Short mmCIF file of C-alpha atoms and ligand atoms in Angstrom, two decimals:
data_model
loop_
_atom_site.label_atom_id
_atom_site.label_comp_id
_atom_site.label_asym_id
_atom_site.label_seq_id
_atom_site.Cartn_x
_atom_site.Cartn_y
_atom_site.Cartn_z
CA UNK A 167 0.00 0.00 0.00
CA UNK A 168 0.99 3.38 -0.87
CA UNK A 169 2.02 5.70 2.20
CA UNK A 170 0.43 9.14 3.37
CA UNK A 171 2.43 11.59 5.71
CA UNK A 172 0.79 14.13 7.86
CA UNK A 173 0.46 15.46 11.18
CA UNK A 174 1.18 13.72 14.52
CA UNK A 175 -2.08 14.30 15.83
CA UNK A 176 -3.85 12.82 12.85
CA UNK A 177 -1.35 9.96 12.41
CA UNK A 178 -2.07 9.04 16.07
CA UNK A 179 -6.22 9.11 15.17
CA UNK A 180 -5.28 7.08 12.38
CA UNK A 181 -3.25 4.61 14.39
CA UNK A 182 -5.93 4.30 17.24
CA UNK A 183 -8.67 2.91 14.11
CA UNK A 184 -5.80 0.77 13.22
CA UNK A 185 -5.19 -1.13 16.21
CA UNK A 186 -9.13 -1.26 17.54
CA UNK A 187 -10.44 -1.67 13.91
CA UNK A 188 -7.96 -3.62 12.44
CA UNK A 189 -8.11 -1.45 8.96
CA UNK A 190 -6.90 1.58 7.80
CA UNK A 191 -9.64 4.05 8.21
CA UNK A 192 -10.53 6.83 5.52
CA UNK A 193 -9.42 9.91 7.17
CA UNK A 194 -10.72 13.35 7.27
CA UNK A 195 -9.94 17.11 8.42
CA UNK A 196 -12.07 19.55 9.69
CA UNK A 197 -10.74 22.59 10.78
CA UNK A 198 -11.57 25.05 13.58
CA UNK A 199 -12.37 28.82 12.71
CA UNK A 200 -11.98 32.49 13.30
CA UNK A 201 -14.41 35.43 13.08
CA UNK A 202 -12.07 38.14 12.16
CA UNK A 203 -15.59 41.09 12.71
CA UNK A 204 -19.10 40.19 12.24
CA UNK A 205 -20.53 38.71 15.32
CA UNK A 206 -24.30 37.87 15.85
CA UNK A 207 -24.86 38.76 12.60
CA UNK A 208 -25.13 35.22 10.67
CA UNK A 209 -28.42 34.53 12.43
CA UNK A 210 -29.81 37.79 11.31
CA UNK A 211 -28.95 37.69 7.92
CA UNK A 212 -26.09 39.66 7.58
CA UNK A 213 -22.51 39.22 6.84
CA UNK A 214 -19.87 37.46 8.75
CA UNK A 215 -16.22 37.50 7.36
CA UNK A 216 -14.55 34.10 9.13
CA UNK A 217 -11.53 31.65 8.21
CA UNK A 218 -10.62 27.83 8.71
CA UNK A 219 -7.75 27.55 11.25
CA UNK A 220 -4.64 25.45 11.78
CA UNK A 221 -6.48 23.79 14.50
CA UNK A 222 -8.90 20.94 13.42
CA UNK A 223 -10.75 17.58 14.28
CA UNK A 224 -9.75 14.02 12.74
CA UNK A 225 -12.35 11.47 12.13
CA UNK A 226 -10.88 7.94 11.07
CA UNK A 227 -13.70 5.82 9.96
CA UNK A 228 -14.58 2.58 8.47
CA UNK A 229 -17.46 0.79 7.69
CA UNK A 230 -18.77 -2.11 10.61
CA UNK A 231 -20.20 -5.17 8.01
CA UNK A 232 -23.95 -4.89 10.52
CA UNK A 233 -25.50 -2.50 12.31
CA UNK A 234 -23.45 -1.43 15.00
CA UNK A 235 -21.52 1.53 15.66
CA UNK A 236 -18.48 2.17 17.47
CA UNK A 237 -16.92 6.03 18.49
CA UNK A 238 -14.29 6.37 20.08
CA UNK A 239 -13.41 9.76 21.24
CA UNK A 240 -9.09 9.66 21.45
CA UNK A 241 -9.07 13.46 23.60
CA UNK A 242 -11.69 12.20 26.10
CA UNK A 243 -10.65 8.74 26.48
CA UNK A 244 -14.66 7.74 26.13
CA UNK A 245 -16.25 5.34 23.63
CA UNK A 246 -20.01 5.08 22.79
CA UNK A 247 -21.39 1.77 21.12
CA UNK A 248 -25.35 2.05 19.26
CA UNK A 249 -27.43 0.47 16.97
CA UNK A 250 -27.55 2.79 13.57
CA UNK A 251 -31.10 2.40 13.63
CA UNK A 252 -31.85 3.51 16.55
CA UNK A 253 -29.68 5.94 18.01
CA UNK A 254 -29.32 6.39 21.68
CA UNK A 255 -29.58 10.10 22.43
CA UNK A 256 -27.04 11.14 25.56
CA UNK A 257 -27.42 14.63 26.21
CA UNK A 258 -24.25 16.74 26.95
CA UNK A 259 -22.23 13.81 25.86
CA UNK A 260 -19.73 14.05 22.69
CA UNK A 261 -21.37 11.24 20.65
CA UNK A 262 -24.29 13.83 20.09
CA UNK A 263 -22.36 15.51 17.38
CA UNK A 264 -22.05 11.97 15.28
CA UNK A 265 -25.69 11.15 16.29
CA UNK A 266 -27.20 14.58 14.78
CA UNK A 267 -25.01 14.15 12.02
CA UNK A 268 -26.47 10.47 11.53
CA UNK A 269 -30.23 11.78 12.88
CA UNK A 270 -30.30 14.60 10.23
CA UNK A 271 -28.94 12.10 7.42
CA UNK A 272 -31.60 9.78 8.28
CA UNK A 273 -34.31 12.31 8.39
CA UNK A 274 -33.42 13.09 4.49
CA UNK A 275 -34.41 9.36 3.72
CA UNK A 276 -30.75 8.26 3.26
CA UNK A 277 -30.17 4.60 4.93
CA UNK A 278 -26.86 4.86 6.75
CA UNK A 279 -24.64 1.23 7.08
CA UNK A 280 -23.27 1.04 10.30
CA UNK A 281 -19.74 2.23 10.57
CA UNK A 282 -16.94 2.95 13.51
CA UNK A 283 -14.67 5.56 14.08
CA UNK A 284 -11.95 7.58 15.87
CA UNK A 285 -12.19 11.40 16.59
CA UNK A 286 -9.93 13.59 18.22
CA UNK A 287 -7.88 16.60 17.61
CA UNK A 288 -6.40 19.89 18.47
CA UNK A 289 -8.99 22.41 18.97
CA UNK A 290 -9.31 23.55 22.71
CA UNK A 291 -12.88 22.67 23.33
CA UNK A 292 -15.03 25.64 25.10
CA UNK A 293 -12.84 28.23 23.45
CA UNK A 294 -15.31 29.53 21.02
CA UNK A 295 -13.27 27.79 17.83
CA UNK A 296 -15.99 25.66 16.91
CA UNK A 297 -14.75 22.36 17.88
CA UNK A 298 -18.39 20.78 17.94
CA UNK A 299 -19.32 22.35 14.43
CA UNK A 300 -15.88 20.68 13.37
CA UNK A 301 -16.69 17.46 14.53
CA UNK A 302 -20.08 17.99 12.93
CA UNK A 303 -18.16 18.42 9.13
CA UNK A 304 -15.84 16.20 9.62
CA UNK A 305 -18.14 13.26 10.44
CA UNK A 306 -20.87 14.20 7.46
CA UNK A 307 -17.91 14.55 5.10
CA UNK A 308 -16.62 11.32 5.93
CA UNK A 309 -19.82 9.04 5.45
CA UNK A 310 -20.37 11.32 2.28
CA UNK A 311 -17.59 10.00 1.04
CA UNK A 312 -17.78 6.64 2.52
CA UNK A 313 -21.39 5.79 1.60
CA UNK A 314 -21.41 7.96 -1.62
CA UNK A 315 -24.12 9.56 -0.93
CA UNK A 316 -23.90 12.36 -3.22
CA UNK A 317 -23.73 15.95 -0.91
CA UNK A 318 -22.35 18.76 -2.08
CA UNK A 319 -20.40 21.23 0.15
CA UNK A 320 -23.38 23.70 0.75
CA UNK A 321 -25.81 20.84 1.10
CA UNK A 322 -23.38 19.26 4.41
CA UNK A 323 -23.03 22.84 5.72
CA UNK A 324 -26.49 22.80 5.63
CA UNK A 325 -26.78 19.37 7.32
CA UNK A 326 -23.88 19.77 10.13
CA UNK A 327 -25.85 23.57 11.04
CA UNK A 328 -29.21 21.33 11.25
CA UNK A 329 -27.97 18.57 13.49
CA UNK A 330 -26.75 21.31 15.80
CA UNK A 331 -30.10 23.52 15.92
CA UNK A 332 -32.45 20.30 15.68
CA UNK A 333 -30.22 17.46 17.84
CA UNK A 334 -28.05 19.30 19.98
CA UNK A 335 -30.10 21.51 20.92
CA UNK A 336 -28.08 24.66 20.23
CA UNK A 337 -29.93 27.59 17.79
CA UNK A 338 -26.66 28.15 16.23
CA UNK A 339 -26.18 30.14 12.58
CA UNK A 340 -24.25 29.02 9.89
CA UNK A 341 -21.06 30.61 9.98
CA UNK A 342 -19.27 27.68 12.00
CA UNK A 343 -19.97 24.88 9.48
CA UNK A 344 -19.61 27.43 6.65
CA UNK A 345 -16.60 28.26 7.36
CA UNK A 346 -15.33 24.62 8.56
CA UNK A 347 -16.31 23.30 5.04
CA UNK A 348 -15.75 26.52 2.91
CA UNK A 349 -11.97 27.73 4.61
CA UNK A 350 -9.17 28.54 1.85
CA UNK A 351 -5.41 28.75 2.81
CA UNK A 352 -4.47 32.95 3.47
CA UNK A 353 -7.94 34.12 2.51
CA UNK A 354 -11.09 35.25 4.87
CA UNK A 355 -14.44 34.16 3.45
CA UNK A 356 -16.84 37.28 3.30
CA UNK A 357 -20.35 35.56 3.21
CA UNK A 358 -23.92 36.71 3.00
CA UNK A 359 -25.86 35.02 5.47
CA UNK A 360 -28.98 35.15 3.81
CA UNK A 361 -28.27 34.13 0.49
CA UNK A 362 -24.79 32.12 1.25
CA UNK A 363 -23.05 33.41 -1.81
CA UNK A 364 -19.80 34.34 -0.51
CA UNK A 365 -16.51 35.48 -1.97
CA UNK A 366 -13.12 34.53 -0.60
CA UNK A 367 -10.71 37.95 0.17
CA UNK A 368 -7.08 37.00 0.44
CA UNK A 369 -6.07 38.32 3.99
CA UNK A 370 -3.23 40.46 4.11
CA UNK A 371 -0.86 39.35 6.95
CA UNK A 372 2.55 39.85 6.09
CA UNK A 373 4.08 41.06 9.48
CA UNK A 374 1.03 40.64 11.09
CA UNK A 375 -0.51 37.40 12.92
CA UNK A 376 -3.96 36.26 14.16
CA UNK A 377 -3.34 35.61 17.87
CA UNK A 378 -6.32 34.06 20.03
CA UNK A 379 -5.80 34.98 23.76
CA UNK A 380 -7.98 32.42 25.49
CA UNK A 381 -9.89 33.23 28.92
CA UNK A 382 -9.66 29.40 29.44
CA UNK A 383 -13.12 30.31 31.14
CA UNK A 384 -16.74 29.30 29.56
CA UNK A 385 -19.46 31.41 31.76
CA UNK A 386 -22.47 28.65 32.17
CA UNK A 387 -25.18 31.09 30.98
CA UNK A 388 -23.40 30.73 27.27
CA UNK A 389 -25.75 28.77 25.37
CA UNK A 390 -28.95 30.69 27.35
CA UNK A 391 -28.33 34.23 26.66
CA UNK A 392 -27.20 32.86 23.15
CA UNK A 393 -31.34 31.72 22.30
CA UNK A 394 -31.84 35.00 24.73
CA UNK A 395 -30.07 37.50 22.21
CA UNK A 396 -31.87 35.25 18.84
CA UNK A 397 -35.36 36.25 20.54
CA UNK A 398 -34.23 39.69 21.55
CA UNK A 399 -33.22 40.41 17.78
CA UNK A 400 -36.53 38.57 16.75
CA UNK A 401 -38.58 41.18 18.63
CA UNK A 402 -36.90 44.10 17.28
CA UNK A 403 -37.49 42.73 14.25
CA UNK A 404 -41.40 41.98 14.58
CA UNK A 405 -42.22 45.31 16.16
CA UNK A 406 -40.85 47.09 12.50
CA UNK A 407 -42.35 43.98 10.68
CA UNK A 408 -46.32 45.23 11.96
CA UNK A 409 -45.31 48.38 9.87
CA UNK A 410 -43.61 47.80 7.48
CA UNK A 411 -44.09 43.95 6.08
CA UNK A 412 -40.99 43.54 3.56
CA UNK A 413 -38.82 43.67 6.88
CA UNK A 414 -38.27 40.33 7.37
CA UNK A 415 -34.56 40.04 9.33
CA UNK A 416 -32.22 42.62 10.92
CA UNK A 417 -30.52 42.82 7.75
CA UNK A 418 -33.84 44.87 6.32
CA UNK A 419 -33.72 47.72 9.10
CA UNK A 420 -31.56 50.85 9.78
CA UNK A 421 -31.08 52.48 12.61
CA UNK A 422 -33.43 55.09 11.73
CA UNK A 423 -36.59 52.30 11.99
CA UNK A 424 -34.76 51.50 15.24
CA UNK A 425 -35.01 54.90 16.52
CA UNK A 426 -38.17 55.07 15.45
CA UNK A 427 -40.13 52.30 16.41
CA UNK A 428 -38.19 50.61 18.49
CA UNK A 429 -36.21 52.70 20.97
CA UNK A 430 -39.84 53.81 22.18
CA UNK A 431 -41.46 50.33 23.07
CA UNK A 432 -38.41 48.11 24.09
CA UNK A 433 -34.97 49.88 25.11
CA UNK A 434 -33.01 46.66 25.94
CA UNK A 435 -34.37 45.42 22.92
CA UNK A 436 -33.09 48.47 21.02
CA UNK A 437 -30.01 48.61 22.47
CA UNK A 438 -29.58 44.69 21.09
CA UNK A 439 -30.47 45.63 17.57
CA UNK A 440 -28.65 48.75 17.50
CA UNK A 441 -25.47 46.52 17.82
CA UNK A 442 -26.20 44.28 15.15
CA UNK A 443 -27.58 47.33 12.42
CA UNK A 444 -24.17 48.77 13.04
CA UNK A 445 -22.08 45.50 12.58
CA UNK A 446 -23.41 44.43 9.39
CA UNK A 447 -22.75 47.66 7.99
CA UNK A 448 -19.29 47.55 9.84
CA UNK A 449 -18.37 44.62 8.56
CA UNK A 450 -18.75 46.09 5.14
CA UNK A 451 -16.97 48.86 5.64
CA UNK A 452 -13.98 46.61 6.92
CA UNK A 453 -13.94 44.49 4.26
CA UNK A 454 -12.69 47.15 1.92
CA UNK A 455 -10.17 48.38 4.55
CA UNK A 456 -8.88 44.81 3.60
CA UNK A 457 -9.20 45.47 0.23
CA UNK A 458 -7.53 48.78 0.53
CA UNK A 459 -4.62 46.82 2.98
CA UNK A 460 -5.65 49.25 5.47
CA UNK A 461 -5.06 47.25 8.93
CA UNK A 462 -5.22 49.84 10.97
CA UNK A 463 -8.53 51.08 9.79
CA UNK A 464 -9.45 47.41 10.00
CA UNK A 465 -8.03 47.06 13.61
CA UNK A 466 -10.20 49.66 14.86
CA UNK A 467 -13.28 48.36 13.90
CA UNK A 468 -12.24 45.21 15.78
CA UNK A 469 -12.00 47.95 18.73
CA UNK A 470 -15.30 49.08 18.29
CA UNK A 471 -17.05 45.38 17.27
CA UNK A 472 -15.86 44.70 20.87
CA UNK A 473 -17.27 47.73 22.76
CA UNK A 474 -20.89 47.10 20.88
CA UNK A 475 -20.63 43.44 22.44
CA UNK A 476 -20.03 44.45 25.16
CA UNK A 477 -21.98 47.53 26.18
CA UNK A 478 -25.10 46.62 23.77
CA UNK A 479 -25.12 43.16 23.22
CA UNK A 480 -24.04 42.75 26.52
CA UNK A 481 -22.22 39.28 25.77
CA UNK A 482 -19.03 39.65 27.11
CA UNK A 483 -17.76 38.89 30.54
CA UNK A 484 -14.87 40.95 32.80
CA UNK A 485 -12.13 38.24 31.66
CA UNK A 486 -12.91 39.01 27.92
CA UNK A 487 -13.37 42.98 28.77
CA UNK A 488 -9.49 42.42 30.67
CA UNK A 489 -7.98 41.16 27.54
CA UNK A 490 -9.16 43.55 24.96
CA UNK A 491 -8.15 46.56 27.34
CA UNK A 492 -5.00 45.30 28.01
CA UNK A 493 -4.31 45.75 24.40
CA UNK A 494 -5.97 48.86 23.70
CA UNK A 495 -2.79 51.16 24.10
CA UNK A 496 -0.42 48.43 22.94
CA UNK A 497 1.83 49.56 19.72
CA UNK A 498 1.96 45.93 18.62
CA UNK A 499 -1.92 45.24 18.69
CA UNK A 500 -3.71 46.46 15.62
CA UNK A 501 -7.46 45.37 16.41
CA UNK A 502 -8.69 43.29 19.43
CA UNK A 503 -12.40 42.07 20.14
CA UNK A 504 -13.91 38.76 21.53
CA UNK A 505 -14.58 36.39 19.57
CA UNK A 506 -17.48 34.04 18.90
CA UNK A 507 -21.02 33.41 21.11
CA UNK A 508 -18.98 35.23 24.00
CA UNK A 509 -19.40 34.97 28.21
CA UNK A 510 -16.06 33.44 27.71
CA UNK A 511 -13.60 31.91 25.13
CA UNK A 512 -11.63 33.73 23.13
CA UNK A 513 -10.38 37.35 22.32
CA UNK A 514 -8.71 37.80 18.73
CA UNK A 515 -5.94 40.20 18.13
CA UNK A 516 -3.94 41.42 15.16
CA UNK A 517 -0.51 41.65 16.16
CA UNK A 518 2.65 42.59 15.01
CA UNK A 519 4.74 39.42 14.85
CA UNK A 520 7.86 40.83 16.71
CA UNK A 521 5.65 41.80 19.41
CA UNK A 522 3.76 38.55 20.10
CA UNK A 523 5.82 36.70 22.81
CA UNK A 524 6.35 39.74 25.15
CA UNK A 525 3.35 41.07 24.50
CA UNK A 526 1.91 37.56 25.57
CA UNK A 527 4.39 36.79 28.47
CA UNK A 528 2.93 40.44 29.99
CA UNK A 529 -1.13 39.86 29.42
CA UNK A 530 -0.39 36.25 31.04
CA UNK A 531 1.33 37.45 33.63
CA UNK A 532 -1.16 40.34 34.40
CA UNK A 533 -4.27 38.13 33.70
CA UNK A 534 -2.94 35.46 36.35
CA UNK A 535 -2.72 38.02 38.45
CA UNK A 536 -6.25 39.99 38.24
CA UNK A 537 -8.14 36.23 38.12
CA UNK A 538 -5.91 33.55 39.66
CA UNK A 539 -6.68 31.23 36.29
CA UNK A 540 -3.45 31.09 33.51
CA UNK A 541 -4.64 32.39 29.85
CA UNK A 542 -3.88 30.26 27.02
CA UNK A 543 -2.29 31.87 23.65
CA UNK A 544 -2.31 30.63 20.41
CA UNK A 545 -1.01 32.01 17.52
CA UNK A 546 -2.77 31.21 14.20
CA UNK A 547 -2.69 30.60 10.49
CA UNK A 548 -5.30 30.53 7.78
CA UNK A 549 -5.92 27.10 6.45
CA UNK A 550 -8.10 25.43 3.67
CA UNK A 551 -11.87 23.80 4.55
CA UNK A 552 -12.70 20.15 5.26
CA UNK A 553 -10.52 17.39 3.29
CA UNK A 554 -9.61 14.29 2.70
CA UNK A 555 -6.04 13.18 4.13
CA UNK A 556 -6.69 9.48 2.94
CA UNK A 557 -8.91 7.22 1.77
CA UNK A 558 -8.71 4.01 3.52
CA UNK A 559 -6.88 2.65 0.45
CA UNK A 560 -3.09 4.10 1.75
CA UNK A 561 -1.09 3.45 4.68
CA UNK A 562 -1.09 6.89 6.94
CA UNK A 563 1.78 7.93 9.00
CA UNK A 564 3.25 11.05 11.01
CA UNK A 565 5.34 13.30 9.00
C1 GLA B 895 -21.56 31.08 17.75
C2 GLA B 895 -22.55 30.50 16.74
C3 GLA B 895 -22.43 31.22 15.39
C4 GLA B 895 -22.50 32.73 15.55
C5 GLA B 895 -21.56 33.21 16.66
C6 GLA B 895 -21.71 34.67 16.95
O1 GLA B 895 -20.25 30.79 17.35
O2 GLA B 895 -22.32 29.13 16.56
O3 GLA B 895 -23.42 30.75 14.50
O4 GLA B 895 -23.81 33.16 15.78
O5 GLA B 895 -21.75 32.48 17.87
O6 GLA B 895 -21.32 35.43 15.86
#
C-alpha cells in the first residue's frame, strides 16, 4: 500500500482505528475557525467575514459489516457503542455531534450502514473555535464520502448547522460549518448570510498574525443568553415587521426604523439591535479596509465590534473585557475584540509578529494576576476547509 504523511495528531487518530479496527480508516480534516468582525450577525442575515484555522478535528472511519456503531473519542478517552437504527440520544455527551449528524442524514431518507470511528484533535474545546461544528463536518464529510451519498459542500453545511439547531439543541447560525467546510489557505471568506453566496478575500498578513488569547473560562449562561439574544433580535425585528411587512430580518432595518419604532417600546431590545444594524454595515466597511490593505482602519473596527458586544449586546464577561483593554494602548496590537457566542472563550488580536511573545508573556502574567486562572495563547494561520487526508486505500503515517 501506498504511504500518506501528515500530522502527529492525525497519524495518532489514524493509528488508534488501526489497532481497535484492524483497517486503515478513511481519514478526514475539519478545521476550527476564526471570526475576524461580524458577530451575531449570521443569524440575522447579515454578513460574517470568518476563516478555517490550523487547528482541526480528525475522524478515522470505516465501515462495521452490521448495524453497530463504534466512536471512540481519542481526547476524552470515552467510547459510545449504538445500533444505527436507533440511536441512543445522551445529552451533553460528545457522541451527540455523530448522532445529529447520523439523525439529520436519516431524516433526508438516506439509509446509513453502520460504521466505527476515531475522533480527536487539536482544537481547545469551550474556546469559542468551533470544535463541535468541526466534529459535525468532519463526520458528514466522511460518510459522504464513505457511503457515496452524493452531498455537495453547501448541502453538508447545511446538514452539520441542522444537526446542531435540531439534535443538539443549540440555535446556532451558519457561519461555523460554513466556514469549517468553505476555509481557503491565506484568505477570509466574506459571506452573506442570507443568500450564502460568498466570496473569498485574500487576507493580508505579512508582518502581522492572528493571535487568540484564550480566557480558558466558559461562563455557564453561554448557550442561554445565546437563544436570549436570537429572541431579543426577533422582537426588534417583529415590532418594525407590523409596519412595514418587507422587513423580514435585521438585515432589512436601519437604525433610523430602530429609533423610530423601536427605541420607544423596548430599550433593551433596542439597544440589542442597535449593535447588530451597526455590525453588518461595519463589517462592510472593513472588508474594503482589507481590500484597501488598510489594517489599521481594520483594527479599529475590531476595537469598536468589541465595545458594541459588550456595552449593547451585553455578551461579554470581565475576563474578555481584561484582555481587549489590556491591548488597547499596545503599539503591537492592531485590532482586538472577543470572539465568537462570547461569556467566555476567546479574544482575537492582530498583532505585530515581533511583538507577540512579550506582549503575551505580559497579558499572562497580568491576567494570572487579576483572576488567579493562567490564559492560554495561540497564535494562528489561515488554512483550507474540510478534506480528505486518505482514503482508507493508503497506509497513513506522522510526517
Ligand atoms: C456562535 C454561533 C455562530 C455565531 C456566533 C456569533 O459561534 O455558533 O453561529 O452566531 O456564535 O457570531
Amino acid at each position: 500500500m501506498e504511504t500518506i504523511t501528515t500530522n502527529k495528531v492525525a497519524a495518532a487518530i489514524a493509528e488508534k482505528f488501526r489497532q481497535v479496527f484492524n483497517s486503515e480508516p478513511l481519514l478526514v480534516r475539519s478545521p476550527g475557525r476564526v471570526n475576524l468582525i461580524g458577530e451575531h450577525t449570521d443569524y440575522n442575515k447579515g454578513f460574517v467575514l470568518p476563516a478555517a484555522i490550523n487547528k482541526a478535528i480528525y475522524v478515522a472511519a470505516g465501515i462495521s459489516n452490521n448495524d453497530q456503531c463504534h466512536f471512540i473519542a481519542v481526547d476524552m478517552e470515552d467510547e459510545y457503542v449504538g445500533d444505527i437504527k436507533n440511536l441512543a440520544k445522551k445529552d451533553g455527551h460528545w457522541s451527540v455531534y455523530i448522532n445529529g449528524v447520523i439523525d439529520q442524514l436519516q431524516k433526508a431518507g438516506y439509509v446509513i450502514p453502520g460504521f466505527n470511528c476515531v475522533i480527536g484533535g487539536d482544537i481547545p474545546t469551550g474556546a469559542g473555535m468551533s470544535s463541535s461544528a468541526a466534529v459535525e463536518c468532519a463526520v458528514l464529510f466522511a460518510l459522504n464520502e464513505m457511503f457515496s451519498l452524493g452531498l455537495d459542500t453547501l448541502a453538508m453545511v447545511k446538514m452539520a448547522q441542522q444537526a446542531e439547531n435540531k439534535y443538539v439543541g443549540v440555535q446556532c447560525g451558519i457561519m461555523d460549518q460554513f466556514a469549517s467546510m468553505f476555509g481557503k489557505k491565506d484568505h477570509v471568506i466574506k459571506l452573506d448570510c442570507r443568500s450564502l453566496k460568498y466570496e473569498y478575500k485574500p487576507f493580508d498578513m505579512e508582518g502581522i498574525r492572528i493571535v487568540l488569547f484564550d480566557t480558558n473560562i466558559k461562563h455557564s449562561l453561554a448557550s442561554s443568553e445565546y437563544n436570549t439574544r436570537r429572541l431579543q433580535c426577533e422582537a426588534g425585528v417583529s415590532i418594525i415587521n407590523a409596519l412595514h411587512p418587507e422587513v423580514k430580518k435585521l438585515r432589512d432595518v436601519s437604525l433610523a426604523m430602530l429609533d423610530q419604532y423601536v427605541l420607544p417600546i423596548d430599550e433593551k431590545v433596542y439597544l440589542r439591535c442597535s449593535f447588530v444594524v451597526e455590525e453588518i454595515q461595519r463589517l462592510q466597511d472593513a472588508c474594503i479596509d482589507l481590500e484597501n490593505h488598510d489594517m489599521i482602519s481594520f483594527g479599529k473596527k475590531m476595537f469598536a465590534t468589541h465595545t458594541g458586544l459588550s456595552e449593547l449586546y451585553d455578551v461579554s464577561c470581565k475576563e474578555l473585557d481584561f484582555l481587549v483593554d489590556f491591548v488597547k494602548n499596545e503599539e503591537s496590537v492592531l485590532g482586538a475584540r472577543m470572539m465568537g457566542g462570547g461569556f467566555g472563550g476567546c479574544t482575537i488580536n492582530l498583532v505585530k509578529e515581533e511583538g507577540i511573545e512579550e506582549l503575551s508573556a505580559r497579558i499572562e502574567k497580568a491576567y494570572r494576576a487579576a483572576f488567579g486562572i493562567d490564559m492560554k495563547v495561540y497564535v494562528t494561520t489561515i488554512e483550507n476547509g474540510t478534506s480528505i487526508i486518505a482514503t482508507g486505500k493508503t497506509v497513513v503515517v506522522a510526517v
